[in-house]
Short mmCIF file of C-alpha atoms in Angstrom, two decimals:
data_model
loop_
_atom_site.label_atom_id
_atom_site.label_comp_id
_atom_site.label_asym_id
_atom_site.label_seq_id
_atom_site.Cartn_x
_atom_site.Cartn_y
_atom_site.Cartn_z
CA MET A 1 132.86 -101.44 153.95
CA GLU A 2 135.11 -98.89 155.63
CA ASN A 3 134.37 -95.83 153.53
CA PRO A 4 137.65 -95.08 151.66
CA THR A 5 137.10 -91.34 151.74
CA LEU A 6 136.49 -91.52 155.47
CA MET A 7 139.69 -93.55 155.94
CA ILE A 8 141.67 -90.93 154.01
CA LEU A 9 140.28 -88.03 155.97
CA LEU A 10 140.95 -89.79 159.26
CA LEU A 11 144.62 -89.34 158.50
CA TYR A 12 144.11 -85.59 158.52
CA GLN A 13 141.77 -84.40 161.27
CA GLN A 14 138.60 -85.37 163.05
CA ASP A 15 136.64 -82.23 162.21
CA LEU A 16 136.73 -83.10 158.50
CA VAL A 17 135.27 -86.50 159.28
CA GLU A 18 132.49 -84.92 161.30
CA LYS A 19 131.83 -82.44 158.51
CA CYS A 20 131.58 -85.11 155.79
CA PHE A 21 129.94 -87.86 157.84
CA PRO A 22 128.03 -86.18 160.68
CA GLU A 23 125.72 -89.12 161.45
CA GLU A 24 128.50 -91.74 161.44
CA ALA A 25 130.75 -89.49 163.51
CA ARG A 26 128.02 -88.91 166.11
CA ASN A 27 127.33 -92.63 166.34
CA GLN A 28 131.01 -93.49 166.82
CA SER A 29 131.35 -90.72 169.40
CA HIS A 30 128.43 -92.14 171.40
CA ILE A 31 129.95 -95.64 171.29
CA GLN A 32 133.32 -94.31 172.45
CA GLU A 33 131.64 -92.52 175.35
CA LYS A 34 129.94 -95.75 176.42
CA LEU A 35 133.22 -97.68 176.17
CA ARG A 36 135.02 -95.08 178.29
CA ALA A 37 132.23 -95.35 180.86
CA SER A 38 132.55 -99.19 180.79
CA ASP A 39 128.91 -99.42 179.67
CA TYR A 40 129.74 -102.30 177.35
CA MET A 41 126.18 -103.56 176.82
CA GLU A 42 125.00 -100.19 175.55
CA ALA A 43 128.14 -99.81 173.40
CA LEU A 44 127.44 -103.24 171.91
CA ARG A 45 123.81 -102.30 171.20
CA LEU A 46 124.82 -99.07 169.45
CA ALA A 47 127.48 -100.87 167.39
CA ASP A 48 125.00 -103.55 166.29
CA GLU A 49 122.43 -100.91 165.32
CA GLY A 50 124.92 -98.85 163.33
CA LEU A 51 126.61 -101.78 161.61
CA SER A 52 125.73 -102.09 157.93
CA SER A 53 126.84 -104.32 155.09
CA ASP A 54 128.95 -101.55 153.53
CA ASP A 55 130.54 -100.20 156.72
CA GLN A 56 132.48 -102.66 158.83
CA SER A 57 134.35 -100.06 160.93
CA LEU A 58 131.93 -100.49 163.86
CA LYS A 59 133.09 -104.08 164.25
CA LEU A 60 136.18 -102.69 165.93
CA TYR A 61 134.02 -101.04 168.60
CA ARG A 62 131.92 -104.18 168.85
CA ALA A 63 135.08 -106.17 169.50
CA LYS A 64 136.07 -103.74 172.26
CA ALA A 65 132.64 -104.05 173.84
CA ASN A 66 132.76 -107.85 173.68
CA CYS A 67 136.19 -107.78 175.31
CA GLY A 68 134.75 -105.67 178.10
CA LEU A 69 132.00 -108.26 178.51
CA ARG A 70 134.66 -111.02 178.37
CA ARG A 71 133.09 -112.48 175.25
CA PHE A 72 136.50 -113.07 173.77
CA THR A 73 135.44 -115.51 171.04
CA ASP A 74 132.98 -112.96 169.63
CA ALA A 75 135.66 -110.27 169.80
CA LEU A 76 138.12 -112.49 167.91
CA THR A 77 135.51 -113.19 165.25
CA ASP A 78 135.16 -109.48 164.44
CA LEU A 79 138.91 -108.84 164.63
CA ASP A 80 139.68 -111.79 162.33
CA ILE A 81 137.31 -110.42 159.70
CA LEU A 82 138.75 -106.91 159.97
CA CYS A 83 142.33 -108.20 159.72
CA CYS A 84 141.43 -110.20 156.63
CA LEU A 85 139.94 -107.10 155.02
CA ARG A 86 143.04 -105.10 155.98
CA PRO A 87 145.96 -107.58 156.08
CA ASN A 88 148.50 -104.80 156.67
CA TRP A 89 146.67 -103.30 159.65
CA THR A 90 149.23 -103.55 162.43
CA GLU A 91 146.89 -102.42 165.20
CA GLY A 92 144.33 -105.07 164.29
CA PHE A 93 146.79 -107.91 164.84
CA PHE A 94 147.93 -106.24 168.05
CA ARG A 95 144.34 -106.15 169.34
CA LYS A 96 143.96 -109.83 168.47
CA GLY A 97 147.09 -110.57 170.48
CA ASP A 98 145.72 -108.71 173.49
CA VAL A 99 142.45 -110.65 173.31
CA LEU A 100 144.32 -113.95 173.10
CA LEU A 101 146.39 -112.95 176.13
CA GLU A 102 143.18 -112.31 178.06
CA MET A 103 142.09 -115.82 177.06
CA GLY A 104 145.35 -117.25 178.39
CA GLN A 105 146.53 -118.34 174.93
CA GLN A 106 150.02 -116.91 175.19
CA LYS A 107 151.57 -118.66 172.20
CA ASP A 108 148.77 -117.59 169.88
CA ALA A 109 149.12 -114.06 171.24
CA ILE A 110 152.88 -114.06 170.64
CA ILE A 111 152.28 -115.02 167.00
CA GLN A 112 150.00 -111.99 166.57
CA PHE A 113 152.55 -109.64 168.13
CA GLN A 114 155.25 -111.09 165.89
CA ARG A 115 153.00 -110.41 162.91
CA CYS A 116 152.84 -106.76 164.02
CA LEU A 117 156.63 -106.52 163.89
CA GLN A 118 156.70 -108.15 160.46
CA LEU A 119 154.40 -105.37 159.27
CA GLN A 120 156.06 -102.57 161.24
CA ALA A 121 159.46 -103.31 162.77
CA ASP A 122 159.37 -100.30 165.10
CA PHE A 123 155.90 -101.01 166.54
CA VAL A 124 156.78 -100.51 170.21
CA PRO A 125 153.57 -101.90 171.83
CA ALA A 126 154.13 -105.30 170.17
CA LYS A 127 157.77 -105.34 171.29
CA SER A 128 156.69 -104.57 174.85
CA GLN A 129 154.11 -107.35 174.93
CA ILE A 130 156.56 -109.91 173.51
CA LYS A 131 159.13 -108.96 176.15
CA LYS A 132 156.51 -109.08 178.89
CA VAL A 133 155.31 -112.57 177.95
CA LEU A 134 158.72 -114.13 177.27
CA GLU A 135 160.48 -112.60 180.27
CA ALA A 136 157.69 -113.93 182.48
CA GLN A 137 158.66 -117.36 181.12
CA GLY A 138 162.32 -116.72 181.98
CA VAL A 139 163.34 -116.08 178.36
CA SER A 140 165.88 -113.32 177.69
CA VAL A 141 164.58 -111.03 174.93
CA PRO A 142 167.04 -108.94 172.84
CA GLU A 143 166.14 -105.48 171.55
CA ASP A 144 167.02 -106.18 167.91
CA VAL A 145 163.89 -107.18 165.97
CA HIS A 146 165.51 -110.04 164.05
CA CYS A 147 167.02 -111.47 167.24
CA MET A 148 163.63 -111.04 168.91
CA PHE A 149 162.04 -113.05 166.07
CA GLN A 150 164.50 -115.86 166.70
CA ALA A 151 163.75 -115.81 170.44
CA VAL A 152 160.02 -116.00 169.65
CA CYS A 153 160.54 -118.93 167.27
CA ASP A 154 162.64 -120.76 169.83
CA TYR A 155 159.85 -120.24 172.35
CA LEU A 156 157.22 -121.47 169.89
CA LYS A 157 159.48 -124.31 168.65
CA GLU A 158 158.75 -123.26 165.06
CA PRO A 159 161.19 -122.62 162.18
CA TYR A 160 162.24 -119.04 161.52
CA PRO A 161 160.65 -116.97 160.05
CA ILE A 162 156.91 -117.31 160.57
CA THR A 163 155.25 -115.97 157.44
CA THR A 164 151.55 -116.61 157.92
CA LEU A 165 149.57 -113.42 157.69
CA SER A 166 146.94 -114.47 160.17
CA GLY A 167 148.93 -116.55 162.58
CA SER A 168 145.90 -117.12 164.80
CA GLN A 169 144.84 -120.70 165.40
CA GLY A 170 142.61 -119.85 168.35
CA PRO A 171 138.83 -120.12 168.47
CA GLY A 172 138.36 -116.90 166.54
CA MET A 173 140.07 -118.37 163.49
CA GLN A 174 137.72 -121.32 163.22
CA ILE A 175 135.19 -119.22 161.34
CA LEU A 176 137.76 -118.66 158.61
CA THR A 177 139.06 -122.22 158.20
CA ASP A 178 137.76 -125.63 157.17
CA MET A 179 134.33 -124.29 156.31
CA SER A 180 132.34 -122.11 153.96
CA ILE A 181 131.51 -118.66 155.24
CA THR A 182 129.39 -115.85 153.89
CA LEU A 183 130.48 -112.24 154.20
CA PHE A 184 128.41 -109.37 152.82
CA GLY A 185 126.60 -111.72 150.43
CA THR A 186 129.80 -113.33 149.07
CA LYS A 187 130.44 -117.01 149.75
CA VAL A 188 134.06 -118.00 150.27
CA LYS A 189 135.38 -121.55 150.55
CA HIS A 190 138.40 -122.30 152.75
CA ASP A 191 139.68 -125.84 152.42
CA THR A 192 142.66 -125.83 154.78
CA SER A 193 143.76 -123.96 157.85
CA THR A 194 147.07 -123.10 156.18
CA GLU A 195 145.48 -120.94 153.52
CA CYS A 196 146.60 -117.34 153.77
CA CYS A 197 144.12 -114.72 154.92
CA LEU A 198 145.12 -112.62 151.92
CA SER A 199 143.25 -115.06 149.66
CA LEU A 200 140.11 -114.22 151.60
CA CYS A 201 140.74 -110.52 151.09
CA GLN A 202 141.14 -111.09 147.38
CA ALA A 203 137.95 -113.11 147.20
CA VAL A 204 135.75 -110.91 149.36
CA SER A 205 134.68 -107.56 147.92
CA PHE A 206 134.57 -104.55 150.18
CA LEU A 207 131.17 -103.81 148.65
CA PRO A 208 128.09 -106.03 148.71
CA ALA A 209 128.34 -108.43 145.80
CA ALA A 210 126.53 -107.32 142.65
CA GLU A 211 124.25 -109.91 141.07
CA ASP A 212 124.91 -108.84 137.49
CA GLU A 213 126.56 -106.17 135.36
CA ASP A 214 123.53 -103.84 135.42
CA ASP A 215 123.36 -104.09 139.20
CA MET A 216 127.06 -103.28 139.40
CA MET A 217 126.63 -100.23 137.14
CA MET A 218 123.72 -98.91 139.22
CA ARG A 219 125.68 -99.47 142.42
CA ARG A 220 128.67 -97.58 140.99
CA GLU A 221 126.48 -94.63 139.94
CA ASP A 222 124.85 -94.50 143.38
CA GLY A 223 128.28 -94.57 144.99
CA ASN A 224 129.53 -91.75 142.79
CA ARG A 225 126.52 -89.58 143.62
CA GLN A 226 126.92 -90.25 147.33
CA ARG A 227 130.62 -89.47 147.11
CA GLU A 228 130.02 -86.18 145.28
CA GLN A 229 127.44 -85.14 147.87
CA THR A 230 129.84 -85.99 150.69
CA LEU A 231 132.81 -84.12 149.22
CA SER A 232 130.75 -81.09 148.20
CA VAL A 233 130.75 -79.86 151.80
CA LEU A 234 134.55 -79.48 151.78
CA THR A 235 136.20 -76.15 150.98
CA VAL A 236 139.78 -74.98 150.45
CA SER A 237 139.87 -73.64 154.01
CA ASP A 238 139.54 -77.23 155.25
CA PHE A 239 142.94 -77.95 153.71
CA GLU A 240 144.93 -74.91 154.79
CA CYS A 241 148.25 -75.18 156.61
CA PRO A 242 147.83 -73.74 160.13
CA LEU A 243 151.23 -72.02 159.85
CA CYS A 244 151.16 -70.28 156.45
CA ILE A 245 147.33 -70.22 156.12
CA ARG A 246 147.63 -71.36 152.51
CA LEU A 247 146.58 -74.54 150.73
CA PHE A 248 148.75 -77.49 151.74
CA TYR A 249 151.83 -77.90 149.56
CA GLU A 250 153.80 -81.10 150.13
CA PRO A 251 151.84 -81.83 153.35
CA VAL A 252 153.56 -83.87 156.04
CA THR A 253 151.99 -85.23 159.21
CA THR A 254 153.83 -85.27 162.54
CA PRO A 255 153.66 -88.22 164.96
CA CYS A 256 151.14 -86.25 167.05
CA GLY A 257 148.75 -86.19 164.07
CA HIS A 258 149.00 -82.57 162.91
CA THR A 259 149.61 -81.70 159.27
CA PHE A 260 151.68 -78.84 157.84
CA CYS A 261 153.40 -77.88 154.61
CA LYS A 262 156.86 -79.45 154.52
CA ASN A 263 158.63 -76.08 154.37
CA CYS A 264 156.48 -74.70 157.18
CA ILE A 265 157.22 -77.46 159.69
CA GLU A 266 160.92 -77.35 158.80
CA ARG A 267 161.05 -73.63 159.58
CA SER A 268 159.08 -74.13 162.79
CA LEU A 269 161.46 -76.87 163.96
CA ASP A 270 164.39 -74.51 163.31
CA HIS A 271 163.09 -72.47 166.26
CA ASN A 272 161.50 -75.05 168.54
CA LEU A 273 161.52 -78.86 168.45
CA ARG A 274 157.86 -79.08 169.44
CA CYS A 275 154.65 -79.32 167.47
CA PRO A 276 153.42 -75.75 166.78
CA LEU A 277 149.86 -76.75 167.73
CA CYS A 278 149.93 -79.23 170.60
CA LYS A 279 153.53 -78.58 171.79
CA GLN A 280 154.36 -82.29 171.85
CA PRO A 281 158.14 -82.89 171.65
CA LEU A 282 159.33 -83.77 168.15
CA GLN A 283 163.02 -84.43 168.79
CA GLU A 284 162.92 -87.97 167.36
CA TYR A 285 160.86 -86.85 164.37
CA PHE A 286 163.37 -84.08 163.66
CA LYS A 287 166.34 -86.37 164.24
CA ASN A 288 165.15 -88.86 161.61
CA ARG A 289 164.15 -86.10 159.16
CA LYS A 290 161.75 -88.41 157.37
CA TYR A 291 159.41 -85.72 156.11
CA ASN A 292 157.45 -88.14 153.94
CA PRO A 293 154.45 -86.52 152.25
CA THR A 294 150.97 -87.50 153.37
CA VAL A 295 150.14 -89.01 149.99
CA LEU A 296 146.44 -89.62 150.58
CA LEU A 297 145.90 -86.03 151.67
CA GLN A 298 147.77 -84.87 148.57
CA ASP A 299 145.46 -86.98 146.43
CA ILE A 300 142.39 -85.36 147.99
CA VAL A 301 143.70 -81.87 147.27
CA VAL A 302 144.64 -82.83 143.69
CA GLU A 303 141.18 -84.21 143.04
CA LEU A 304 139.06 -81.56 144.77
CA PHE A 305 141.04 -78.36 144.21
CA PRO A 306 143.22 -78.73 141.08
CA SER A 307 143.15 -75.05 140.08
CA GLN A 308 143.92 -73.81 143.60
CA LEU A 309 146.76 -76.33 143.88
CA SER A 310 148.17 -75.11 140.57
CA GLU A 311 148.16 -71.53 141.87
CA ARG A 312 149.79 -72.68 145.11
CA LYS A 313 152.51 -74.47 143.15
CA GLN A 314 153.17 -71.33 141.10
CA VAL A 315 153.64 -69.33 144.31
CA HIS A 316 156.05 -71.96 145.66
CA ASP A 317 158.01 -72.10 142.40
CA ALA A 318 158.25 -68.30 142.31
CA GLU A 319 159.61 -68.25 145.86
CA MET A 320 162.20 -70.89 145.01
CA ALA A 321 163.17 -69.09 141.80
CA GLU A 322 163.68 -65.89 143.76
CA LEU A 323 166.05 -67.74 146.08
CA ASN A 324 167.87 -69.34 143.14
CA GLN A 325 169.14 -66.27 141.32
CA SER A 326 171.15 -67.43 138.32
CA ASN A 327 173.67 -64.58 138.42
CA LEU A 328 174.09 -64.65 142.22
CA THR A 329 174.14 -60.88 142.55
CA LYS A 330 170.62 -60.07 143.82
CA ASP A 331 169.33 -60.80 147.33
CA ILE A 332 172.36 -62.89 148.25
CA PRO A 333 171.99 -64.47 151.71
CA ILE A 334 174.52 -62.94 154.12
CA PHE A 335 175.97 -64.80 157.09
CA VAL A 336 177.03 -62.13 159.60
CA CYS A 337 179.85 -63.70 161.54
CA THR A 338 183.48 -63.11 160.64
CA VAL A 339 185.80 -62.25 157.78
CA ALA A 340 186.39 -65.04 155.26
CA TYR A 341 188.91 -65.08 152.43
CA PRO A 342 188.94 -66.57 148.91
CA GLY A 343 190.30 -70.11 148.77
CA VAL A 344 190.57 -70.48 152.56
CA PRO A 345 188.46 -73.13 154.38
CA CYS A 346 185.85 -71.60 156.68
CA PRO A 347 184.26 -74.26 158.94
CA LEU A 348 181.04 -73.05 160.57
CA HIS A 349 178.92 -74.25 163.49
CA ILE A 350 175.31 -73.29 162.68
CA PHE A 351 172.84 -73.06 165.57
CA GLU A 352 170.73 -69.90 165.07
CA PRO A 353 167.31 -70.66 163.51
CA ARG A 354 167.67 -68.01 160.80
CA TYR A 355 170.98 -69.46 159.63
CA ARG A 356 169.64 -73.01 159.75
CA LEU A 357 166.99 -71.82 157.31
CA MET A 358 169.62 -70.07 155.20
CA MET A 359 171.79 -73.19 154.88
CA ARG A 360 168.79 -75.36 154.01
CA ARG A 361 167.69 -72.94 151.30
CA CYS A 362 171.19 -72.75 149.86
CA MET A 363 171.21 -76.55 149.60
CA ASP A 364 167.61 -76.89 148.36
CA THR A 365 168.03 -74.33 145.58
CA GLY A 366 171.29 -75.90 144.46
CA THR A 367 173.33 -72.68 144.64
CA LYS A 368 175.30 -73.84 147.71
CA LYS A 369 176.66 -70.31 148.02
CA PHE A 370 176.22 -67.44 150.46
CA GLY A 371 178.04 -64.30 151.51
CA MET A 372 180.10 -63.97 154.68
CA CYS A 373 180.59 -60.58 156.32
CA SER A 374 181.77 -59.42 159.71
CA TYR A 375 179.51 -57.45 162.04
CA GLU A 376 179.81 -53.68 161.86
CA HIS A 377 178.31 -51.51 164.58
CA GLY A 378 175.52 -49.29 163.32
CA GLU A 379 175.44 -50.92 159.88
CA GLY A 380 174.48 -54.50 160.68
CA PHE A 381 177.31 -55.95 158.64
CA ALA A 382 180.39 -54.76 156.77
CA GLY A 383 180.15 -53.44 153.24
CA TYR A 384 182.72 -55.95 152.00
CA GLY A 385 182.81 -59.71 152.41
CA CYS A 386 183.49 -63.00 150.69
CA MET A 387 181.29 -65.48 148.83
CA LEU A 388 181.45 -68.96 150.38
CA GLU A 389 180.62 -72.26 148.72
CA ILE A 390 179.29 -75.16 150.79
CA HIS A 391 181.37 -78.32 150.31
CA GLY A 392 179.62 -80.36 152.97
CA LEU A 393 176.89 -80.01 155.58
CA GLU A 394 176.57 -82.32 158.59
CA LEU A 395 173.22 -82.13 160.37
CA LEU A 396 173.15 -82.90 164.09
CA PRO A 397 170.18 -84.52 165.89
CA ASP A 398 169.28 -81.33 167.78
CA GLY A 399 169.10 -79.20 164.62
CA ARG A 400 172.57 -77.70 164.74
CA SER A 401 174.90 -78.32 161.80
CA PHE A 402 178.55 -78.25 160.86
CA VAL A 403 179.16 -76.57 157.51
CA ASP A 404 182.31 -77.10 155.49
CA ALA A 405 182.59 -73.98 153.33
CA VAL A 406 185.37 -72.47 151.22
CA GLY A 407 185.72 -68.84 150.19
CA ARG A 408 185.23 -68.23 146.47
CA ASP A 409 185.11 -64.70 145.51
CA GLY A 410 165.16 -63.43 159.59
CA TYR A 411 169.00 -63.66 157.73
CA HIS A 412 170.35 -60.70 155.88
CA THR A 413 170.38 -60.46 152.11
CA ALA A 414 172.14 -57.96 149.92
CA ASP A 415 172.67 -57.00 146.31
CA ILE A 416 176.36 -57.50 145.64
CA GLU A 417 179.06 -56.54 143.16
CA TYR A 418 182.00 -58.84 142.60
CA LEU A 419 185.44 -57.25 143.05
CA GLU A 420 188.45 -58.01 140.85
CA ASP A 421 192.04 -56.93 141.34
CA LEU A 422 193.35 -54.26 139.03
CA LYS A 423 195.52 -55.84 136.34
CA VAL A 424 199.02 -54.41 135.79
CA ASP A 425 201.62 -55.03 133.09
CA GLY A 426 204.94 -53.75 131.81
CA HIS A 427 207.23 -52.01 134.28
CA ASP A 428 204.51 -51.92 136.96
CA LEU A 429 204.26 -55.71 136.77
CA GLU A 430 208.03 -56.08 137.28
CA VAL A 431 207.91 -53.85 140.37
CA LEU A 432 204.91 -55.76 141.70
CA GLN A 433 206.68 -59.08 141.07
CA SER A 434 209.67 -57.95 143.10
CA LEU A 435 207.46 -56.79 145.98
CA HIS A 436 205.46 -60.02 145.81
CA ASP A 437 208.58 -62.23 146.02
CA SER A 438 209.99 -60.17 148.88
CA VAL A 439 206.82 -60.31 151.00
CA TYR A 440 206.36 -64.03 150.27
CA GLN A 441 209.90 -64.75 151.49
CA GLN A 442 209.22 -62.63 154.57
CA ALA A 443 206.07 -64.68 155.23
CA GLN A 444 207.96 -67.96 154.81
CA ASP A 445 210.64 -66.84 157.28
CA TRP A 446 207.94 -65.91 159.80
CA TYR A 447 206.20 -69.26 159.32
CA GLN A 448 209.40 -71.27 159.78
CA ARG A 449 210.20 -69.46 163.01
CA LEU A 450 206.95 -70.67 164.57
CA SER A 451 207.12 -73.59 166.97
CA SER A 452 206.10 -76.98 165.61
CA ARG A 453 203.07 -77.00 167.95
CA VAL A 454 201.77 -73.68 166.57
CA ARG A 455 202.38 -74.79 162.98
CA GLU A 456 200.40 -77.98 163.60
CA GLN A 457 197.48 -75.96 164.98
CA ILE A 458 197.55 -73.67 161.93
CA ILE A 459 197.67 -76.64 159.54
CA ARG A 460 194.71 -78.31 161.29
CA GLN A 461 192.57 -75.18 161.00
CA TYR A 462 193.76 -73.46 157.81
CA GLY A 463 195.90 -76.00 155.98
CA SER A 464 199.56 -75.65 154.99
CA MET A 465 200.95 -72.41 153.65
CA PRO A 466 200.26 -72.32 149.88
CA ASP A 467 203.16 -72.32 147.45
CA LYS A 468 204.02 -69.23 145.46
CA GLU A 469 202.06 -69.17 142.19
CA ASP A 470 203.32 -68.32 138.71
CA ASP A 471 200.54 -65.78 138.32
CA ILE A 472 201.20 -63.35 141.15
CA GLN A 473 197.75 -61.84 140.74
CA GLY A 474 196.19 -65.08 142.01
CA GLN A 475 198.24 -65.17 145.25
CA ALA A 476 196.19 -67.60 147.40
CA TRP A 477 198.95 -67.37 149.99
CA CYS A 478 197.97 -63.74 150.72
CA TRP A 479 194.45 -64.75 151.77
CA TRP A 480 195.81 -67.69 153.76
CA LEU A 481 198.19 -65.38 155.66
CA LEU A 482 195.45 -62.84 156.39
CA SER A 483 193.20 -65.57 157.80
CA VAL A 484 195.99 -66.95 160.02
CA PHE A 485 196.73 -63.59 161.62
CA GLN A 486 194.19 -62.75 164.32
CA LEU A 487 193.61 -59.18 163.15
CA ASP A 488 190.86 -56.74 164.00
CA PRO A 489 187.78 -57.57 161.85
CA ALA A 490 187.51 -53.98 160.64
CA TYR A 491 191.14 -54.06 159.49
CA GLN A 492 190.60 -57.47 157.85
CA THR A 493 187.60 -56.09 155.97
CA THR A 494 189.65 -53.11 154.81
CA VAL A 495 192.34 -55.37 153.36
CA LEU A 496 189.70 -57.65 151.81
CA SER A 497 188.09 -54.67 150.05
CA LEU A 498 191.31 -53.59 148.33
CA THR A 499 191.48 -54.21 144.59
CA SER A 500 195.19 -53.40 144.35
CA LEU A 501 197.63 -56.23 145.04
CA ASN A 502 200.34 -53.64 145.62
CA GLU A 503 198.38 -52.10 148.51
CA ARG A 504 197.46 -55.50 149.92
CA LEU A 505 201.11 -56.61 149.92
CA GLY A 506 202.00 -53.37 151.68
CA HIS A 507 199.59 -54.16 154.50
CA LEU A 508 200.92 -57.71 154.76
CA ARG A 509 204.49 -56.44 155.01
CA LEU A 510 203.55 -54.15 157.91
CA VAL A 511 201.76 -57.00 159.70
CA LEU A 512 204.73 -59.34 159.22
CA GLN A 513 207.16 -56.73 160.50
CA TYR A 514 205.03 -56.11 163.58
CA SER A 515 204.64 -59.85 164.18
CA SER A 516 208.38 -60.47 163.87
CA GLN A 517 209.15 -57.70 166.39
CA SER A 518 206.66 -59.03 168.92
#
C-alpha cells in the first residue's frame, strides 16, 4: 500500500518524509537518480527490490523505467493498477495517456487526457496534449473545457460525455478485464470490460488480505505500533510556519509547495506577490484568493500536538479580540490620508501594504470601522479626525482595493474620544437657528451660481447638497459643504474639531463670503 501517513506528509515537505521514512526515502532517491541518468535497467532493479505487498508507490517508478526501456505494456500494467487504487489521481491517468501516445494509440490516449479534465478541469498538461493531438489531425480545439469535451467526442465518434473512470482499452487494460486477477492476495473477478475501475478499488484492500478476524486484529496492532514509532520522531518544530515561527494555524499551501499560516501568507502577499521562500510569482494564486486550508496537514497537527494547537488557537483568538474592541475607543486603526467628515462618502484607493492589512483586519473582525486623519508634520497625524465605516470593498487582482467608506462620527492606532456638539436651548437656540438658516441660504445661493458642469462633478464625487434638517444640531449639510471646499487640511481639521455649531457656522460663513468674492 501507499503508506497514508507518508502520502499526507508528502503534501507538506520532503524533509519530513525523510525523517519519518529514511530507508524508503533513500531508496526512492536512488531510483530517481537512476531515472535522471537514463539508467533504466538499474532503476527497474531497485524498484523491483524495494516493492512490497503493502507499498505500491514504487510501481510508479517501475512504470517510468519500463517506459524508458520502451516496455510500454508493462508500464501500462503498473499504471492501470495504481489508477484503480487511486481513481481520482489525475497525474496517473495523464501518465497513462503519455504511454499510449508513445505506443501510437492516439484515441486511447485522448480518452485518458479527457479523464484528467473530468477530474480536474484546469489540468493544463492534459489540455495541451489534447490540443496537440487533435490539431495535428486538423481539428480545431476550443479553450473552454466543455467545448473541448465535445470536440474530443466528435473525434472519437462517441456520445458526450464519456464517463468511464478507466477509459483505457489498450493492452494494459487487458489484465483488468474479462479475467480473474490476484492483487496482494485478494482475488477479484471482472466479467465485462465495461465494469468501472472503481469496483476494483472497492473490492481490493490497500492492505494484504487478512485470513480471519484474529489475523486482522494482529495486523491492526502491528500497524498501530509501526505508526506510533514513525510519528514519534516528529516534533512541534517540524510544523512551524517559516514566517511567524509558530505552530501552523490554518495552514495553506501555495502552488510552489510551501506552507504558511493563512494570516502570514496574506500579510506577505500585501508586500510582495512572490513566495517568501522560493520567490516564485504568486500573482494568479493571489488573484483567485482561494486560501483553502491544507486539511491533511491540519489533521496531523490536531492528532500529534493537541495541547500546543490549543495554545496556538488561544494566541490567535487573543490577537483577534484585541483588534475587535467592542467599544471602539482603544487602539483604533488610523488611516493617515485626508480629512473626512461625518455622513460624507469617502472613496479610497488602497495600495500601501500596511493599509491593505488594515482593511482586511477591519473586515475580518467585523467592525468595518477605522479612523481617518490628515497628515500633520512632526506629529504623524492630526489630533482630530473622523470615524469611517466600510460599506463596500472591491479587491483588485494585483492586491490594490477600492473602499467605499462613509464618515460616521505598520498602520497607526490610537486611543480615541468621541466628540459631541454642545447642546443649546432657550434664547441661545433661537439665535443659533437664525444663524443656521442664514448660512444655509448663503450656501444654497453659492451652489446655484456654480456652472452645471461643476455641479455635476460635485454630485458625482460628494452627492447632492443635503436638505436643511429640522434638528439644526444634526446639520449634515455643514459637513458636505466643508468636504466640497478644497481647504487647507490643517484648517479643515480645526473646523472638524470644533464642538460648537455656532463657531462652525461662523467659519462656513467666512469661507462662503471669500468664495463668492473670488
